[in-house]
Amino acid sequence: MAEIPTLVVRKPCFDLPTGCPQCLSAYIYLNFAKIPFQLNFHLNDPHSDKIPYFEIGDDFVAYDNENEGVIQCLGKNGGVVDLDSEVCSLPEWIAIKAVITTWLHDALVYELWVGNKGSPAYSIYYSDLPWPIRRVLSSKKVRSVKVKHGITGDNAVAKKEEIYERANSAYDALSKLLDEKNYLFGNRPSSLDAIFLAHGLVVLQALPESSTLRIKFLEHDNLVGYVRKCKTEIIEAGPQIHTDASSSGFRIPSTQKGHKFKSAPKREKTDEEKRFKRKGRYFVAGQLVAVAVFLTLMMSFDFAEVELENVDGGDE
């Protein structure tokens, strides 16, 4: 019997199998592809950019920070299953992909970390970490989001409106594209469906009712219906776990076919995996070191935080 692959994700929250948008899109993609898999949760390093990752024993591992992400690794780069082969040549494909992966991605990241003072993000990424580490990591992320968008105390309101206007334009375009169809590009799902549905589920489930992004999303009835249908048919049904992988169209990538993403020789990959998993043994020690560093720097850090919070006050 073939070994069932594993999708490793951040923990469940907000009544979702995982609260992380990237993890959730990989989860939905695998369900669309009818790939048999089991779900595991990685709690030691919730901020790691390797998560999510998909592994088949010791022979194949696809990390999210390699080859443009897990979905891309599973698709044309990894040769596991490609849901986009019949639609990626359509004229509107590239434009819609850009809209989803930039405007909507940026809007959700802004809303998670800045628009709601990081409250939903704490639950998704940091709630299991000690508060000093959580505070340092989240503050660093907030600053990086503001730097990416060029947000300052003087332009915070204008930048906020720009982000939401782009998101609303994206929702308008996607609503017209979906219309009454089952999926964005006809009667078969693609990776863009998985990415958008993960976005929509987090918007509806994780963001508060007062969220500007959530309010704008709720104005598009067919998009809301599509996301809720996904929650009923995929999320509430749980992951696809079967004992017979042959009926799913899933295939383990062959190292003889020259895929762009493939494992190193088995012994080397096993050592790499052992090193990654062994990090958990040092997690407590790492926390203590981080707390010590935080307490050492706290006085100077607090002054910077006060200034940052004053800038945040301009976003209201």
Short mmCIF file of C-alpha atoms in Angstrom, two decimals:
data_model
loop_
_atom_site.label_atom_id
_atom_site.label_comp_id
_atom_site.label_asym_id
_atom_site.label_seq_id
_atom_site.Cartn_x
_atom_site.Cartn_y
_atom_site.Cartn_z
CA MET A 1 0.00 0.00 0.00
CA ALA A 2 1.36 3.41 -0.99
CA GLU A 3 2.18 5.79 1.83
CA ILE A 4 -0.40 8.55 2.22
CA PRO A 5 1.17 12.01 1.68
CA THR A 6 0.99 14.64 4.38
CA LEU A 7 0.17 18.34 4.21
CA VAL A 8 1.75 20.19 7.14
CA VAL A 9 0.00 23.44 8.02
CA ARG A 10 -0.47 25.99 10.76
CA LYS A 11 -3.04 25.16 13.40
CA PRO A 12 -6.82 25.30 12.91
CA CYS A 13 -8.75 28.35 14.07
CA PHE A 14 -11.85 30.40 13.14
CA ASP A 15 -13.69 27.14 12.42
CA LEU A 16 -11.27 26.40 9.56
CA PRO A 17 -8.89 23.42 9.23
CA THR A 18 -6.08 26.00 9.26
CA GLY A 19 -6.33 29.75 9.68
CA CYS A 20 -3.35 30.48 7.43
CA PRO A 21 -4.40 31.63 3.93
CA GLN A 22 -1.41 29.96 2.23
CA CYS A 23 -1.99 26.69 4.08
CA LEU A 24 -5.70 26.81 3.35
CA SER A 25 -5.17 27.34 -0.39
CA ALA A 26 -2.89 24.27 -0.51
CA TYR A 27 -5.51 22.30 1.43
CA ILE A 28 -8.25 23.28 -1.03
CA TYR A 29 -6.00 22.62 -4.05
CA LEU A 30 -5.29 19.06 -2.89
CA ASN A 31 -9.00 18.45 -2.35
CA PHE A 32 -9.80 19.82 -5.81
CA ALA A 33 -7.15 17.51 -7.26
CA LYS A 34 -8.53 14.58 -5.25
CA ILE A 35 -5.07 13.79 -3.97
CA PRO A 36 -5.17 11.53 -0.91
CA PHE A 37 -3.50 13.23 2.02
CA GLN A 38 -3.50 13.54 5.76
CA LEU A 39 -3.28 16.80 7.67
CA ASN A 40 -0.63 17.53 10.28
CA PHE A 41 -0.04 20.70 12.28
CA HIS A 42 3.33 22.35 12.85
CA LEU A 43 3.33 24.26 16.14
CA ASN A 44 7.03 24.71 16.89
CA ASP A 45 7.79 27.43 14.32
CA PRO A 46 4.45 29.03 13.36
CA HIS A 47 6.24 31.95 11.69
CA SER A 48 8.43 29.73 9.46
CA ASP A 49 8.18 30.55 5.76
CA LYS A 50 8.50 26.83 4.96
CA ILE A 51 4.91 26.28 6.09
CA PRO A 52 2.84 24.89 4.48
CA TYR A 53 4.77 21.96 3.11
CA PHE A 54 3.72 18.75 1.41
CA GLU A 55 5.69 15.55 1.91
CA ILE A 56 5.61 12.01 0.57
CA GLY A 57 7.67 9.95 2.96
CA ASP A 58 11.37 10.78 2.64
CA ASP A 59 11.32 11.04 -1.15
CA PHE A 60 9.53 14.32 -1.88
CA VAL A 61 9.02 17.51 0.07
CA ALA A 62 7.57 20.74 -1.33
CA TYR A 63 8.10 23.77 0.91
CA ASP A 64 6.14 26.98 0.50
CA ASN A 65 9.30 29.08 0.27
CA GLU A 66 10.65 27.13 -2.71
CA ASN A 67 9.69 27.20 -6.38
CA GLU A 68 6.93 29.82 -5.96
CA GLY A 69 5.06 27.91 -3.29
CA VAL A 70 3.52 24.51 -2.57
CA ILE A 71 0.85 24.72 -5.26
CA GLN A 72 3.40 25.55 -7.93
CA CYS A 73 5.59 22.67 -6.73
CA LEU A 74 2.67 20.27 -6.96
CA GLY A 75 1.78 21.60 -10.41
CA LYS A 76 4.06 22.10 -13.37
CA ASN A 77 7.25 22.43 -11.30
CA GLY A 78 6.82 19.21 -9.35
CA GLY A 79 4.75 17.05 -11.65
CA VAL A 80 2.36 15.80 -8.97
CA VAL A 81 -0.88 17.26 -10.30
CA ASP A 82 -1.50 20.35 -12.44
CA LEU A 83 -5.01 21.82 -12.36
CA ASP A 84 -4.01 24.75 -14.57
CA SER A 85 -2.85 23.03 -17.74
CA GLU A 86 -6.11 23.64 -19.62
CA VAL A 87 -6.74 27.21 -18.49
CA CYS A 88 -3.37 28.92 -18.03
CA SER A 89 -3.26 29.81 -21.74
CA LEU A 90 -6.54 31.75 -21.61
CA PRO A 91 -6.14 35.51 -22.24
CA GLU A 92 -7.60 36.54 -18.89
CA TRP A 93 -5.64 34.00 -16.86
CA ILE A 94 -2.53 36.09 -16.24
CA ALA A 95 -4.55 39.21 -15.41
CA ILE A 96 -6.78 37.40 -12.92
CA LYS A 97 -3.80 35.66 -11.35
CA ALA A 98 -2.11 39.03 -10.87
CA VAL A 99 -5.25 40.50 -9.31
CA ILE A 100 -5.64 37.63 -6.84
CA THR A 101 -1.98 37.28 -5.89
CA THR A 102 -1.28 41.01 -5.55
CA TRP A 103 -4.32 43.20 -4.86
CA LEU A 104 -6.28 40.64 -2.83
CA HIS A 105 -3.20 39.19 -1.16
CA ASP A 106 -1.98 42.65 -0.15
CA ALA A 107 -5.41 43.67 1.13
CA LEU A 108 -5.76 40.60 3.33
CA VAL A 109 -2.24 40.93 4.72
CA TYR A 110 -2.91 44.60 5.49
CA GLU A 111 -6.22 43.76 7.15
CA LEU A 112 -4.77 40.93 9.24
CA TRP A 113 -1.78 42.88 10.52
CA VAL A 114 -2.66 46.58 10.38
CA GLY A 115 -6.39 47.08 9.81
CA ASN A 116 -7.39 45.13 12.91
CA LYS A 117 -4.29 45.79 15.04
CA GLY A 118 -3.03 42.28 14.33
CA SER A 119 -5.70 40.52 16.38
CA PRO A 120 -6.65 37.86 13.75
CA ALA A 121 -2.97 37.38 12.88
CA TYR A 122 -2.13 36.61 16.52
CA SER A 123 -4.59 33.71 16.46
CA ILE A 124 -3.27 32.35 13.17
CA TYR A 125 0.46 32.67 13.68
CA TYR A 126 1.55 33.50 17.22
CA SER A 127 -0.99 32.52 19.86
CA ASP A 128 1.13 29.57 21.05
CA LEU A 129 4.24 31.70 21.54
CA PRO A 130 5.18 33.57 24.75
CA TRP A 131 3.97 37.16 24.67
CA PRO A 132 7.42 38.81 24.39
CA ILE A 133 8.27 36.76 21.29
CA ARG A 134 4.79 37.31 19.90
CA ARG A 135 5.11 41.05 20.40
CA VAL A 136 8.51 41.28 18.74
CA LEU A 137 7.58 39.12 15.75
CA SER A 138 4.23 40.82 15.17
CA SER A 139 5.72 44.30 15.45
CA LYS A 140 8.36 43.34 12.91
CA LYS A 141 5.65 42.07 10.56
CA VAL A 142 3.56 45.22 10.95
CA ARG A 143 6.55 47.36 10.08
CA SER A 144 7.35 45.22 7.03
CA VAL A 145 3.77 45.56 5.77
CA LYS A 146 3.91 49.34 6.17
CA VAL A 147 7.30 49.55 4.47
CA LYS A 148 6.07 47.45 1.54
CA HIS A 149 3.17 49.83 0.92
CA GLY A 150 5.12 52.97 1.75
CA ILE A 151 2.80 53.79 4.63
CA THR A 152 3.81 56.71 6.85
CA GLY A 153 2.04 58.88 9.38
CA ASP A 154 1.29 61.44 6.67
CA ASN A 155 -0.17 59.12 4.02
CA ALA A 156 -1.67 56.31 6.13
CA VAL A 157 -5.30 57.17 5.35
CA ALA A 158 -4.69 57.58 1.61
CA LYS A 159 -2.75 54.31 1.42
CA LYS A 160 -5.46 52.50 3.34
CA GLU A 161 -8.13 53.74 0.92
CA GLU A 162 -5.98 52.75 -2.05
CA ILE A 163 -5.54 49.20 -0.75
CA TYR A 164 -9.28 48.78 -0.19
CA GLU A 165 -10.20 50.32 -3.54
CA ARG A 166 -7.95 47.85 -5.34
CA ALA A 167 -9.46 44.97 -3.39
CA ASN A 168 -12.97 46.11 -4.26
CA SER A 169 -12.01 46.39 -7.96
CA ALA A 170 -10.65 42.85 -7.76
CA TYR A 171 -13.90 41.63 -6.21
CA ASP A 172 -15.89 43.34 -8.97
CA ALA A 173 -13.78 41.68 -11.68
CA LEU A 174 -13.95 38.25 -10.07
CA SER A 175 -17.69 38.54 -9.51
CA LYS A 176 -18.23 39.25 -13.21
CA LEU A 177 -15.86 36.46 -14.22
CA LEU A 178 -17.53 33.89 -11.96
CA ASP A 179 -21.06 35.00 -12.82
CA GLU A 180 -23.16 31.84 -12.45
CA LYS A 181 -20.38 29.34 -13.25
CA ASN A 182 -19.17 26.66 -10.88
CA TYR A 183 -15.59 27.90 -11.01
CA LEU A 184 -13.71 30.97 -12.18
CA PHE A 185 -12.71 29.36 -15.48
CA GLY A 186 -15.56 27.08 -16.44
CA ASN A 187 -16.54 23.74 -14.98
CA ARG A 188 -13.15 22.72 -13.59
CA PRO A 189 -11.29 24.21 -10.62
CA SER A 190 -7.84 25.71 -10.96
CA SER A 191 -5.18 26.93 -8.57
CA LEU A 192 -6.74 30.40 -8.73
CA ASP A 193 -9.99 29.00 -7.35
CA ALA A 194 -8.05 27.47 -4.46
CA ILE A 195 -6.19 30.70 -3.72
CA PHE A 196 -9.29 32.88 -3.97
CA LEU A 197 -11.44 30.54 -1.89
CA ALA A 198 -8.81 30.49 0.86
CA HIS A 199 -8.81 34.30 0.76
CA GLY A 200 -12.60 34.44 0.97
CA LEU A 201 -12.82 31.93 3.80
CA VAL A 202 -10.33 33.87 5.92
CA VAL A 203 -12.12 37.15 5.16
CA LEU A 204 -15.50 35.72 6.20
CA GLN A 205 -14.34 33.58 9.12
CA ALA A 206 -11.40 35.43 10.65
CA LEU A 207 -12.11 39.12 10.17
CA PRO A 208 -14.53 40.96 12.48
CA GLU A 209 -17.87 42.26 11.21
CA SER A 210 -16.48 45.80 11.29
CA SER A 211 -13.68 44.90 8.89
CA THR A 212 -13.68 47.09 5.78
CA LEU A 213 -12.44 44.23 3.61
CA ARG A 214 -15.14 41.90 4.91
CA ILE A 215 -17.84 44.50 4.28
CA LYS A 216 -16.67 45.00 0.69
CA PHE A 217 -16.54 41.24 0.11
CA LEU A 218 -20.09 40.77 1.38
CA GLU A 219 -21.34 43.16 -1.32
CA HIS A 220 -20.68 40.46 -3.96
CA ASP A 221 -23.35 37.81 -3.48
CA ASN A 222 -22.06 35.24 -5.97
CA LEU A 223 -18.56 35.35 -4.49
CA VAL A 224 -19.97 34.88 -0.99
CA GLY A 225 -22.09 31.98 -2.23
CA TYR A 226 -19.08 30.37 -3.89
CA VAL A 227 -17.02 30.59 -0.72
CA ARG A 228 -19.81 29.25 1.47
CA LYS A 229 -20.34 26.36 -0.94
CA CYS A 230 -16.64 25.55 -0.63
CA LYS A 231 -16.91 25.57 3.15
CA THR A 232 -19.80 23.12 3.01
CA GLU A 233 -18.42 20.76 0.38
CA ILE A 234 -14.68 20.83 1.15
CA ILE A 235 -13.90 22.32 4.53
CA GLU A 236 -16.61 20.62 6.56
CA ALA A 237 -16.03 17.32 4.73
CA GLY A 238 -12.41 17.19 5.88
CA PRO A 239 -9.27 16.23 3.93
CA GLN A 240 -9.29 13.59 1.21
CA ILE A 241 -7.83 10.50 2.90
CA HIS A 242 -7.98 7.27 0.94
CA THR A 243 -6.08 4.02 0.98
CA ASP A 244 -6.08 3.68 -2.79
CA ALA A 245 -4.12 6.48 -4.40
CA SER A 246 -4.45 5.02 -7.89
CA SER A 247 -8.04 6.20 -8.31
CA SER A 248 -7.27 9.84 -7.58
CA GLY A 249 -5.05 10.68 -10.53
CA PHE A 250 -2.25 11.38 -8.05
CA ARG A 251 1.27 10.19 -8.81
CA ILE A 252 4.48 10.36 -6.84
CA PRO A 253 7.04 12.42 -8.77
CA SER A 254 9.75 10.37 -10.36
CA THR A 255 13.32 11.49 -9.80
CA GLN A 256 14.12 10.15 -13.27
CA LYS A 257 12.03 12.68 -15.18
CA GLY A 258 14.08 15.79 -14.54
CA HIS A 259 11.45 17.81 -12.68
CA LYS A 260 12.56 21.26 -11.60
CA PHE A 261 11.57 20.39 -8.04
CA LYS A 262 12.62 17.04 -6.74
CA SER A 263 14.26 15.68 -3.67
CA ALA A 264 17.96 15.27 -3.20
CA PRO A 265 19.29 11.73 -2.77
CA LYS A 266 17.31 9.99 -0.12
CA ARG A 267 19.94 9.96 2.65
CA GLU A 268 20.64 13.70 2.27
CA LYS A 269 16.95 14.64 2.25
CA THR A 270 16.33 12.46 5.28
CA ASP A 271 19.05 14.34 7.17
CA GLU A 272 17.52 17.66 6.14
CA GLU A 273 14.12 16.58 7.33
CA LYS A 274 15.57 15.34 10.60
CA ARG A 275 17.26 18.69 11.14
CA PHE A 276 14.00 20.51 10.48
CA LYS A 277 12.03 18.32 12.85
CA ARG A 278 14.78 18.39 15.43
CA LYS A 279 14.31 22.16 15.77
CA GLY A 280 11.38 21.40 18.03
CA ARG A 281 13.72 20.01 20.66
CA TYR A 282 15.40 23.38 20.97
CA PHE A 283 12.22 25.42 20.85
CA VAL A 284 11.97 26.00 24.61
CA ALA A 285 15.62 27.01 24.79
CA GLY A 286 15.10 29.35 21.87
CA GLN A 287 12.15 30.94 23.64
CA LEU A 288 14.22 31.59 26.73
CA VAL A 289 16.99 33.19 24.70
CA ALA A 290 14.47 35.35 22.84
CA VAL A 291 12.87 36.45 26.12
CA ALA A 292 16.27 37.39 27.51
CA VAL A 293 17.10 39.41 24.40
CA PHE A 294 13.69 41.05 24.49
CA LEU A 295 14.05 42.08 28.13
CA THR A 296 17.52 43.46 27.43
CA LEU A 297 16.25 45.62 24.57
CA MET A 298 12.79 46.36 25.92
CA MET A 299 13.48 49.85 27.12
CA SER A 300 14.69 51.16 23.76
CA PHE A 301 12.15 49.03 21.91
CA ASP A 302 9.25 50.47 23.88
CA PHE A 303 10.08 53.99 22.73
CA ALA A 304 9.93 52.82 19.10
CA GLU A 305 6.64 51.09 19.81
CA VAL A 306 5.11 54.26 21.20
CA GLU A 307 6.02 56.09 17.99
CA LEU A 308 4.66 53.24 15.88
CA GLU A 309 1.41 53.20 17.81
CA ASN A 310 1.06 56.93 17.25
CA VAL A 311 1.39 56.31 13.52
CA ASP A 312 -1.22 53.58 13.77
CA GLY A 313 -3.53 56.05 15.41
CA GLY A 314 -3.57 57.95 12.13
CA ASP A 315 -5.13 54.93 10.39
CA GLU A 316 -8.37 55.23 12.28
#
